[in-house]
Amino acid sequence: QDEGSGSMLGLRPADGGAYRYYEVGVEHIAVEVDSREEVEAAHERCLARGAVVHFPPEDDRDVEDYYALFVFDPDGIRIEIFSWRRPES
């Protein structure tokens, strides 16, 4: 649980059946954080818990100032943690 906002996201294994990547259902869940440092911190927490990392934190090739990490949850659903400093309009 986030101390500042009270936000929380809980993940647990499904009670039955297997998730299959890119089949019907959720392809991935994305969560935006405020900074690259938060993406890095999430990566460290994932590694400490033994999570399967799909892509470590990196800059997006197509979107400027988009920095993201992709990991798999216990069911195999891909979770994206990203920071994106959008261009000012």
mmCIF file of C-alpha atoms in Angstrom:
data_model
loop_
_atom_site.group_PDB
_atom_site.id
_atom_site.type_symbol
_atom_site.label_atom_id
_atom_site.label_comp_id
_atom_site.label_asym_id
_atom_site.label_seq_id
_atom_site.Cartn_x
_atom_site.Cartn_y
_atom_site.Cartn_z
ATOM 1 C CA GLN A 1 0.000 0.000 0.000
ATOM 2 C CA ASP A 2 1.274 3.447 -0.949
ATOM 3 C CA GLU A 3 1.618 5.583 2.185
ATOM 4 C CA GLY A 4 0.877 8.837 0.349
ATOM 5 C CA SER A 5 -2.185 7.916 -1.669
ATOM 6 C CA GLY A 6 -3.424 4.749 -0.002
ATOM 7 C CA SER A 7 -3.419 3.028 -3.420
ATOM 8 C CA MET A 8 -2.819 -0.689 -3.477
ATOM 9 C CA LEU A 9 -2.667 -3.451 -6.056
ATOM 10 C CA GLY A 10 -2.776 -7.055 -4.893
ATOM 11 C CA LEU A 11 -1.829 -10.028 -7.052
ATOM 12 C CA ARG A 12 -2.293 -13.694 -6.280
ATOM 13 C CA PRO A 13 -2.344 -16.942 -8.272
ATOM 14 C CA ALA A 14 -5.626 -17.848 -9.971
ATOM 15 C CA ASP A 15 -7.815 -20.540 -8.439
ATOM 16 C CA GLY A 16 -7.931 -22.595 -11.613
ATOM 17 C CA GLY A 17 -7.018 -22.719 -15.270
ATOM 18 C CA ALA A 18 -3.894 -21.344 -16.850
ATOM 19 C CA TYR A 19 -3.401 -17.888 -18.278
ATOM 20 C CA ARG A 20 -2.027 -17.898 -21.813
ATOM 21 C CA TYR A 21 -0.147 -14.865 -23.040
ATOM 22 C CA TYR A 22 -1.888 -13.116 -25.984
ATOM 23 C CA GLU A 23 -5.038 -15.232 -25.792
ATOM 24 C CA VAL A 24 -8.470 -13.874 -24.836
ATOM 25 C CA GLY A 25 -8.338 -11.717 -21.721
ATOM 26 C CA VAL A 26 -5.950 -9.195 -20.248
ATOM 27 C CA GLU A 27 -2.757 -8.795 -22.316
ATOM 28 C CA HIS A 28 -0.994 -6.626 -19.757
ATOM 29 C CA ILE A 29 -1.595 -4.129 -16.969
ATOM 30 C CA ALA A 30 0.295 -0.836 -16.943
ATOM 31 C CA VAL A 31 0.916 1.312 -13.857
ATOM 32 C CA GLU A 32 2.357 4.817 -14.150
ATOM 33 C CA VAL A 33 4.776 6.102 -11.510
ATOM 34 C CA ASP A 34 6.268 9.574 -11.090
ATOM 35 C CA SER A 35 9.925 8.971 -11.907
ATOM 36 C CA ARG A 36 12.546 6.707 -13.438
ATOM 37 C CA GLU A 37 13.829 6.107 -9.919
ATOM 38 C CA GLU A 38 10.471 4.561 -8.998
ATOM 39 C CA VAL A 39 10.691 2.270 -12.023
ATOM 40 C CA GLU A 40 14.189 1.242 -10.907
ATOM 41 C CA ALA A 41 12.975 0.672 -7.326
ATOM 42 C CA ALA A 42 10.103 -1.509 -8.601
ATOM 43 C CA HIS A 43 12.621 -3.510 -10.623
ATOM 44 C CA GLU A 44 14.774 -4.092 -7.545
ATOM 45 C CA ARG A 45 11.719 -5.245 -5.547
ATOM 46 C CA CYS A 46 10.733 -7.631 -8.341
ATOM 47 C CA LEU A 47 14.227 -9.112 -8.482
ATOM 48 C CA ALA A 48 14.289 -9.515 -4.693
ATOM 49 C CA ARG A 49 11.013 -11.461 -4.869
ATOM 50 C CA GLY A 50 12.189 -13.676 -7.725
ATOM 51 C CA ALA A 51 9.778 -12.278 -10.324
ATOM 52 C CA VAL A 52 10.222 -13.208 -13.976
ATOM 53 C CA VAL A 53 11.389 -10.040 -15.743
ATOM 54 C CA HIS A 54 10.277 -9.755 -19.360
ATOM 55 C CA PHE A 55 12.188 -6.498 -20.049
ATOM 56 C CA PRO A 56 14.322 -4.680 -17.463
ATOM 57 C CA PRO A 57 13.927 -0.895 -17.175
ATOM 58 C CA GLU A 58 14.751 0.791 -20.456
ATOM 59 C CA ASP A 59 13.911 3.769 -22.633
ATOM 60 C CA ASP A 60 11.239 3.173 -25.249
ATOM 61 C CA ARG A 61 12.542 3.171 -28.816
ATOM 62 C CA ASP A 62 9.563 5.106 -30.188
ATOM 63 C CA VAL A 63 8.222 7.336 -27.405
ATOM 64 C CA GLU A 64 10.505 10.034 -26.036
ATOM 65 C CA ASP A 65 11.015 10.082 -22.249
ATOM 66 C CA TYR A 66 9.036 6.840 -21.782
ATOM 67 C CA TYR A 67 10.877 4.511 -19.384
ATOM 68 C CA ALA A 68 9.402 1.129 -18.528
ATOM 69 C CA LEU A 69 9.864 -2.238 -16.868
ATOM 70 C CA PHE A 70 7.889 -5.375 -17.779
ATOM 71 C CA VAL A 71 7.510 -8.356 -15.429
ATOM 72 C CA PHE A 72 5.135 -11.310 -15.201
ATOM 73 C CA ASP A 73 2.785 -11.804 -12.256
ATOM 74 C CA PRO A 74 2.277 -15.290 -10.712
ATOM 75 C CA ASP A 75 -0.309 -16.157 -13.421
ATOM 76 C CA GLY A 76 1.903 -14.992 -16.296
ATOM 77 C CA ILE A 77 0.112 -11.705 -16.924
ATOM 78 C CA ARG A 78 2.586 -9.034 -17.995
ATOM 79 C CA ILE A 79 2.808 -6.023 -15.688
ATOM 80 C CA GLU A 80 4.306 -2.760 -16.942
ATOM 81 C CA ILE A 81 5.657 -0.109 -14.569
ATOM 82 C CA PHE A 82 6.416 3.101 -16.445
ATOM 83 C CA SER A 83 7.359 6.728 -16.088
ATOM 84 C CA TRP A 84 6.579 9.120 -18.923
ATOM 85 C CA ARG A 85 7.502 12.761 -18.989
ATOM 86 C CA ARG A 86 5.119 13.973 -21.676
ATOM 87 C CA PRO A 87 6.028 16.857 -23.977
ATOM 88 C CA GLU A 88 4.539 20.148 -22.878
ATOM 89 C CA SER A 89 1.882 21.414 -25.263
#
